XYZ file of C-alpha atoms in Angstrom:
520
model
C 22.258 -2.210 7.716
C 19.982 -1.727 10.870
C 18.076 1.003 11.754
C 20.028 2.017 14.623
C 23.441 1.872 12.908
C 22.040 4.021 10.407
C 20.385 6.759 12.272
C 24.187 6.559 13.675
C 25.604 7.125 10.947
C 24.387 10.037 9.501
C 24.607 11.783 13.236
C 28.216 11.046 13.867
C 28.834 14.447 11.523
C 26.043 16.006 14.158
C 27.969 15.101 16.968
C 31.168 16.043 16.091
C 29.799 19.484 14.883
C 28.515 19.619 17.999
C 31.772 19.205 20.048
C 33.648 22.018 18.419
C 30.216 24.441 18.673
C 29.320 24.017 22.527
C 25.472 23.572 20.997
C 23.809 20.166 22.354
C 22.376 18.298 19.728
C 19.905 14.762 19.470
C 21.838 11.640 19.450
C 20.065 10.350 16.566
C 19.141 12.161 13.361
C 14.962 11.735 14.409
C 13.898 13.584 11.316
C 15.271 10.604 8.924
C 12.080 8.493 10.570
C 10.129 10.297 8.384
C 7.382 8.754 10.399
C 3.562 9.474 10.630
C 2.983 11.262 14.357
C 0.826 8.633 14.858
C 3.152 5.471 14.376
C 5.655 6.487 16.271
C 4.734 4.581 19.263
C 4.124 1.748 17.132
C 7.537 1.508 15.370
C 9.744 2.236 19.180
C 7.738 -0.888 20.098
C 9.378 -2.723 17.674
C 12.733 -1.035 17.727
C 13.356 -0.987 21.155
C 16.928 0.127 20.604
C 16.100 3.180 18.929
C 13.286 4.024 21.785
C 16.263 3.125 24.536
C 18.165 6.110 23.068
C 15.205 8.278 22.563
C 14.496 7.725 26.169
C 17.982 8.627 27.249
C 18.461 11.907 24.841
C 16.445 14.742 25.877
C 16.275 16.667 23.020
C 14.280 13.330 21.637
C 11.001 14.584 20.295
C 9.200 11.495 21.199
C 9.814 10.329 24.718
C 6.823 9.325 25.913
C 7.839 5.425 27.212
C 4.105 4.842 27.967
C 3.795 4.554 24.261
C 6.471 2.681 23.492
C 5.598 0.055 26.270
C 1.933 0.101 25.334
C 1.582 0.396 21.683
C 1.813 -2.369 19.152
C 0.356 -2.713 15.441
C -1.267 -5.742 16.367
C 1.159 -8.599 15.074
C 4.009 -8.484 17.845
C 4.147 -11.524 20.365
C 2.892 -10.528 23.694
C 1.064 -7.475 21.932
C -2.554 -7.550 23.627
C -5.940 -6.841 21.661
C -6.829 -3.125 23.840
C -3.264 -1.915 22.784
C -3.088 -2.677 18.765
C -3.588 0.109 16.426
C -6.953 -1.346 15.653
C -9.787 -3.343 15.412
C -12.679 -4.138 12.888
C -16.059 -3.127 13.724
C -19.029 -5.683 12.570
C -22.077 -4.773 12.573
C -24.153 -8.034 12.509
C -23.067 -11.879 11.533
C -22.444 -13.276 8.070
C -23.306 -16.744 9.730
C -21.546 -18.222 6.244
C -18.708 -17.272 7.966
C -18.950 -17.037 11.192
C -20.499 -17.716 14.178
C -20.401 -14.675 16.809
C -19.438 -10.938 16.176
C -15.993 -11.358 18.065
C -15.511 -14.400 15.759
C -16.361 -12.177 12.487
C -13.696 -9.792 14.137
C -11.372 -12.060 14.507
C -11.638 -13.199 11.310
C -11.745 -9.790 9.107
C -8.691 -8.465 11.077
C -6.608 -11.672 10.339
C -8.033 -11.425 6.326
C -7.566 -7.148 6.126
C -6.031 -5.995 8.981
C -2.487 -6.566 11.014
C -3.553 -9.595 12.046
C -2.686 -10.550 7.734
C 0.747 -9.700 9.071
C 0.550 -11.934 11.768
C -0.653 -15.083 9.539
C 1.965 -14.048 7.385
C 4.769 -13.236 9.797
C 3.552 -17.378 11.205
C 4.334 -18.605 8.115
C 8.129 -18.190 7.510
C 10.805 -20.615 7.491
C 14.121 -20.708 6.545
C 14.791 -22.352 3.409
C 18.901 -21.826 3.004
C 20.729 -21.721 6.207
C 23.915 -19.684 6.933
C 26.141 -21.989 9.521
C 28.029 -18.273 10.230
C 26.749 -15.072 10.200
C 28.594 -13.902 7.847
C 26.779 -16.418 5.035
C 23.788 -15.968 3.037
C 20.657 -16.921 3.729
C 16.968 -17.749 2.477
C 13.739 -16.971 4.692
C 10.204 -16.890 3.104
C 6.370 -17.139 3.923
C 4.674 -19.632 2.418
C 4.347 -20.230 -1.573
C 7.086 -17.836 -1.550
C 4.916 -14.637 -1.068
C 7.243 -12.679 0.773
C 11.219 -13.695 0.537
C 14.105 -12.158 3.009
C 17.083 -12.798 1.461
C 21.029 -12.076 2.578
C 24.052 -12.201 0.883
C 22.157 -12.940 -2.427
C 23.822 -13.636 -5.977
C 22.658 -12.745 -8.824
C 24.364 -14.385 -12.240
C 22.870 -12.143 -15.189
C 26.113 -11.983 -17.484
C 23.991 -14.072 -20.069
C 20.053 -12.844 -19.586
C 17.675 -14.526 -21.570
C 15.156 -11.553 -22.081
C 12.616 -11.014 -24.364
C 8.960 -10.260 -24.622
C 7.326 -11.289 -21.681
C 8.194 -9.840 -18.285
C 7.982 -12.319 -15.971
C 9.786 -15.292 -17.710
C 9.488 -18.430 -16.080
C 12.931 -20.193 -16.935
C 14.639 -16.763 -16.710
C 17.406 -18.057 -14.200
C 19.065 -21.278 -14.338
C 20.930 -23.568 -11.888
C 23.820 -21.411 -10.127
C 22.314 -17.994 -11.341
C 21.053 -17.226 -8.469
C 21.785 -18.433 -4.492
C 23.590 -18.304 -1.666
C 26.445 -19.697 0.381
C 24.106 -21.508 2.864
C 22.423 -24.759 3.783
C 19.347 -26.044 1.064
C 16.773 -27.535 2.402
C 15.837 -28.115 -1.522
C 12.697 -30.278 -0.763
C 11.284 -27.726 1.379
C 11.971 -25.273 -1.377
C 10.527 -27.185 -4.034
C 6.659 -27.892 -1.967
C 6.089 -23.963 -2.487
C 5.131 -24.226 -5.719
C 1.693 -24.381 -5.554
C 0.986 -20.744 -6.301
C 3.447 -20.388 -9.097
C 1.985 -17.694 -11.321
C 3.780 -14.571 -12.037
C 2.009 -11.970 -10.047
C 1.160 -14.595 -7.391
C 4.580 -16.195 -6.122
C 8.182 -16.018 -6.096
C 8.766 -19.526 -7.003
C 9.507 -19.095 -10.707
C 12.144 -16.597 -9.688
C 13.250 -18.865 -6.791
C 13.301 -22.196 -7.936
C 16.604 -22.656 -9.178
C 17.790 -20.855 -5.919
C 21.917 -22.876 -5.316
C 23.697 -23.871 -2.688
C 26.635 -22.117 -3.386
C 30.306 -23.400 -2.622
C 31.772 -19.961 -2.618
C 31.220 -17.017 -0.596
C 30.134 -14.900 -3.244
C 30.977 -11.906 -1.624
C 34.235 -12.832 0.499
C 35.224 -14.854 -2.237
C 35.331 -12.151 -4.781
C 32.740 -13.349 -7.116
C 30.930 -10.223 -7.466
C 31.078 -7.349 -9.851
C 28.944 -4.915 -8.314
C 28.203 -5.696 -4.235
C 24.895 -3.455 -3.467
C 25.292 -2.537 0.233
C 22.103 -0.765 0.409
C 18.839 -2.780 1.058
C 17.105 -4.040 -2.048
C 13.649 -4.789 -2.194
C 12.242 -6.418 -5.430
C 8.938 -6.399 -6.902
C 7.025 -7.550 -9.692
C 4.551 -4.645 -10.755
C 0.875 -4.810 -11.949
C -0.488 -2.080 -14.442
C 1.006 0.902 -14.124
C -1.805 3.363 -15.880
C -4.437 1.772 -13.707
C -4.276 3.498 -10.517
C -6.349 0.696 -8.727
C -4.276 -2.315 -10.081
C -0.966 -0.147 -9.495
C -1.751 0.653 -6.189
C -2.245 -2.994 -5.137
C 1.626 -2.910 -5.850
C 2.355 0.227 -3.001
C -0.212 -1.464 -0.349
C 1.332 -4.981 -0.910
C 5.074 -3.029 -0.215
C 4.037 -0.968 2.859
C 2.724 -4.564 4.102
C 6.440 -6.356 3.119
C 7.988 -3.103 5.114
C 5.887 -4.556 8.049
C 7.037 -7.974 7.616
C 10.770 -6.451 7.522
C 10.017 -4.218 10.430
C 11.599 -1.544 8.261
C 10.337 1.835 6.782
C 13.563 3.247 5.605
C 13.704 5.241 2.705
C 17.453 5.054 2.036
C 16.243 1.599 0.166
C 16.754 0.409 -3.263
C 13.639 -0.926 -4.871
C 14.428 -3.087 -8.385
C 11.574 -3.887 -10.684
C 11.729 -7.300 -11.482
C 10.941 -7.461 -15.384
C 12.333 -9.969 -17.746
C 11.478 -8.075 -20.905
C 13.727 -5.739 -22.944
C 10.501 -3.235 -22.177
C 10.169 -0.174 -20.160
C 7.427 0.329 -17.576
C 4.587 2.875 -18.016
C 3.717 4.183 -14.684
C 1.373 7.369 -13.987
C 1.599 6.983 -10.502
C 5.435 7.424 -10.269
C 5.555 9.933 -7.529
C 4.246 7.345 -5.531
C 7.530 6.107 -5.089
C 8.512 9.001 -2.726
C 6.948 7.598 0.233
C 9.140 4.732 -0.154
C 12.922 5.125 -1.847
C 14.938 8.108 -1.908
C 16.280 7.132 -5.430
C 14.802 6.315 -8.912
C 13.282 2.896 -9.153
C 15.493 0.318 -10.853
C 15.374 -1.499 -13.552
C 16.356 -5.402 -13.292
C 18.262 -4.949 -17.033
C 20.201 -2.277 -15.213
C 22.605 -5.165 -13.923
C 22.806 -7.265 -17.317
C 26.128 -8.713 -17.796
C 27.263 -8.566 -14.226
C 27.783 -10.997 -11.089
C 25.071 -8.991 -8.490
C 25.218 -9.060 -5.234
C 23.412 -7.930 -2.483
C 23.955 -7.563 1.348
C 20.019 -7.598 2.291
C 17.169 -8.028 0.365
C 13.446 -8.933 0.476
C 10.783 -10.266 -2.701
C 7.518 -7.970 -1.462
C 3.930 -9.609 -1.276
C 2.680 -9.531 -4.646
C -0.771 -7.240 -6.372
C -2.327 -10.574 -7.267
C -1.823 -13.512 -4.727
C -4.603 -15.675 -3.797
C -6.363 -14.719 -0.644
C -3.807 -11.408 -0.908
C -4.758 -7.678 -0.761
C -6.694 -6.178 -2.442
C -7.241 -7.702 -5.537
C -10.680 -9.880 -5.423
C -9.790 -10.534 -2.075
C -12.568 -12.404 -0.619
C -13.894 -10.917 3.010
C -16.162 -11.262 5.393
C -19.720 -9.345 4.810
C -20.995 -6.593 7.051
C -17.177 -5.935 8.618
C -14.809 -2.683 7.786
C -11.757 -1.618 9.958
C -9.470 1.549 10.250
C -6.196 -0.588 10.100
C -3.704 -0.917 7.896
C -5.270 0.453 5.130
C -5.963 3.399 7.321
C -2.251 3.292 8.603
C -1.297 3.253 4.249
C -2.891 6.441 3.841
C -1.559 8.061 7.022
C 2.187 7.031 6.231
C 1.901 7.764 2.003
C 0.275 11.617 2.832
C 2.823 12.398 5.380
C 5.508 10.872 3.184
C 4.293 12.913 -0.161
C 3.575 16.361 2.697
C 0.178 16.272 1.637
C -1.938 17.888 4.404
C -5.176 18.082 5.576
C -6.504 21.554 5.249
C -9.667 21.164 7.106
C -13.227 22.581 6.015
C -14.216 26.028 6.849
C -16.788 27.337 8.223
C -19.134 23.674 8.785
C -19.279 23.640 5.041
C -19.026 20.228 3.443
C -16.228 20.159 0.448
C -18.254 17.812 -2.601
C -15.741 16.816 -5.094
C -17.434 14.888 -8.524
C -14.953 12.909 -10.300
C -15.768 13.678 -14.296
C -14.844 10.547 -16.821
C -13.208 11.704 -20.674
C -13.516 8.460 -21.449
C -15.393 6.944 -24.127
C -17.591 5.284 -21.418
C -19.169 5.393 -17.714
C -19.537 9.118 -19.008
C -21.883 10.811 -16.984
C -24.565 12.381 -19.520
C -26.404 14.742 -17.370
C -23.547 16.027 -15.388
C -23.884 19.547 -15.638
C -27.285 19.521 -14.211
C -25.974 17.398 -11.016
C -23.100 20.138 -10.022
C -25.907 23.149 -10.583
C -27.844 20.795 -8.249
C -25.040 20.501 -5.413
C -24.495 24.063 -6.341
C -28.101 25.011 -4.395
C -27.152 24.013 -1.456
C -25.443 26.938 0.545
C -23.578 23.829 2.792
C -21.620 22.309 0.025
C -18.498 23.462 -1.594
C -18.560 21.763 -4.724
C -15.732 20.926 -6.932
C -15.358 18.911 -10.804
C -12.525 17.586 -11.267
C -10.734 15.266 -14.303
C -7.941 12.973 -13.132
C -6.252 13.453 -16.537
C -2.392 12.787 -15.623
C -1.447 15.251 -18.309
C -3.658 17.967 -17.045
C -3.334 17.849 -13.207
C -0.278 16.098 -11.736
C -1.146 13.119 -9.214
C 0.294 14.720 -6.049
C -2.293 17.451 -6.884
C -4.976 14.941 -7.576
C -4.121 13.171 -3.795
C -4.170 16.719 -2.692
C -7.798 17.194 -3.829
C -9.500 14.260 -3.123
C -7.662 14.127 0.369
C -9.842 17.033 1.062
C -13.233 16.522 0.603
C -15.948 15.285 2.566
C -17.710 13.360 -0.043
C -15.974 12.145 -3.041
C -18.761 11.137 -6.077
C -17.569 9.543 -9.370
C -18.717 6.551 -11.702
C -17.234 3.046 -11.250
C -13.267 3.084 -12.442
C -9.853 3.115 -11.351
C -10.216 6.906 -10.571
C -12.322 5.604 -6.830
C -9.398 4.390 -5.738
C -8.824 7.135 -4.449
C -10.863 6.597 -1.876
C -7.655 5.220 0.104
C -6.808 9.102 0.830
C -10.040 10.766 2.112
C -10.525 11.887 5.326
C -11.619 9.202 8.034
C -14.840 11.323 8.148
C -15.458 11.382 4.410
C -17.838 9.074 1.915
C -17.055 7.812 -1.378
C -20.405 7.692 -3.730
C -19.730 5.392 -6.628
C -22.305 6.830 -8.618
C -23.064 4.004 -10.388
C -21.532 0.524 -9.961
C -21.832 -1.221 -13.195
C -22.744 -4.493 -11.676
C -19.439 -4.859 -10.315
C -20.854 -4.039 -6.431
C -17.728 -5.490 -4.497
C -14.784 -3.565 -5.883
C -14.812 -0.476 -4.423
C -17.512 -0.824 -1.930
C -14.806 -3.647 -0.331
C -12.084 -1.355 -0.448
C -13.784 1.067 0.971
C -14.212 -1.606 3.858
C -10.862 -2.232 3.728
C -9.738 1.683 4.238
C -12.712 2.307 7.098
C -14.826 5.000 4.996
C -18.571 4.735 4.438
C -19.712 3.926 1.213
C -23.003 4.477 -1.049
C -23.992 3.352 -4.288
C -26.930 4.316 -6.658
C -30.065 2.205 -5.375
C -33.016 2.645 -7.538
C -32.665 1.958 -11.035
C -35.814 3.210 -11.786
C -33.881 6.018 -11.695
C -30.248 5.552 -13.932
C -30.597 5.955 -17.589
C -28.197 4.182 -19.515
C -27.725 5.475 -23.114
C -27.227 2.077 -24.332
C -27.393 -2.147 -23.333
C -23.523 -1.391 -23.682
C -21.257 -3.185 -26.224
C -18.159 -4.733 -25.102
C -15.869 -5.859 -28.078
C -16.223 -9.140 -27.313
C -18.564 -9.459 -24.734
C -21.844 -8.219 -26.348
C -24.164 -6.093 -24.174
C -21.795 -5.046 -20.823
C -23.071 -2.502 -18.187
C -19.500 -0.775 -18.264
C -19.430 -0.280 -21.993
C -22.138 2.586 -22.151
C -22.737 6.271 -20.398
C -25.756 7.586 -18.009
C -27.893 10.031 -16.854
C -29.218 10.256 -13.420
C -31.895 11.474 -11.673
C -31.233 14.451 -9.926
C -33.590 14.583 -7.224
C -32.638 11.035 -6.414
C -29.164 12.303 -7.001
C -29.273 14.799 -3.946
C -31.049 12.345 -1.849
C -28.429 10.289 -1.783
C -25.671 13.558 -1.392
C -27.537 14.441 1.543
C -27.793 10.915 3.146
C -23.795 11.435 2.557
C -23.451 14.557 3.974
C -25.928 13.600 7.375
C -22.678 10.846 7.704
C -19.689 13.614 7.332
C -21.324 15.721 9.830
C -22.456 13.329 12.591
C -18.676 11.865 11.946
C -17.404 12.457 15.642
C -13.571 13.379 13.251
C -15.571 15.722 11.032
C -17.149 17.585 14.390
C -13.456 17.563 16.056
C -11.970 19.494 13.040
C -15.260 22.165 13.538
C -14.266 22.465 17.077
C -10.813 23.324 16.352
C -11.689 26.121 13.851
C -13.844 27.561 17.002
C -11.265 27.642 19.070
């Protein structure tokens, strides 16, 4: 259902009540948008009908017409670079990638900012064409990494479930499809990236041109009217991998120009198993409803009025797992917008640093490996600096709910931790913060690049003669490995690096702005 129709439907009750109560009411339920205030102008630019109603409604809380006319994310047609949400910063040119700073900026914007959305939109092609508006349709990007479908037919009366989460022959001819003209050659040509978490080709390769209209001709046991998102998920017990799911869902919402939480999210899983999710609270930023396992629809023919198949977490040249990035560039664009979007919808607020003090958070590890052997010594060293407000945390999900973890992270100015998935919390640091990966265990690019995507400052240990491993590491099959041991750190060198981080924070214009507000 179009967004304007949703908002108007919700408002009908309000307007009718106003007639009887003689109190003016807004023409739309604007609170249902639930967007970060900084994102509203960009949303209105892409939803002109909502913007028009807003301009004519004296009770609309965001009536600034200049926002509507000028602000754009960057992927829209005729969006001037000066009006984009952001543009990357490149400090130098990597000659292997580009021949000028401007070319480097444009490349990074296409790799890892809203230019990535524009690239995917430019790939969209119709694979199954409706002859009338009531018929089905299927449109996809290259390699079927993202697809939109209308009036989709899914026959799960004979599910072939087993132990595989992403069984490639789960659906046969006639079990998925629609009433439309299928370009079968074009569909077959998109199979080069066929892989569970890289493409939807395995699920859509048997998409069939049906000789009946699945909904109008009564071929559905269930008709899903609510817009639906299909997702194949990475490891829900690892924050780094699972947030690849959430980031790609957010990017997919931009591709679909839809940010409503009145949607179903269906986890595409061909196994009989459940799904362990340590970060399930995050789904509340995207849907008002519980996640639906595909097996919920077993034994039924299910028809979906409106659906999209989300971008996937391990796509080639996708985001953000193993993304190849041009060096010496960073952005405060798409990943910053993702952070703002999630924090806003989960109601995580910035409490702001008090009295000029810098909030330093050290993330402990309770795991067998990559523990800080002299952790208390480092904490004691931090506490000698009166400027610092020091906090030691252990983000164990049984002891600290995930939303509380995010709240602590978002209210940290310097976040310190060993290499590991917990550093994915850097996504939710404030813009002026520093992420200090205490030791990267020779995995140099992982969190450095994630920090560049998010647009925050990154530090890591610099002197090998000042770090002391417990042993050479002992991976169960690979032998010696730096990720499989524990470490002690020279306190003086540690404090030198922390003070560099503090200097960055104090000179960041946004941190200074926060201090000025407190003084007023």
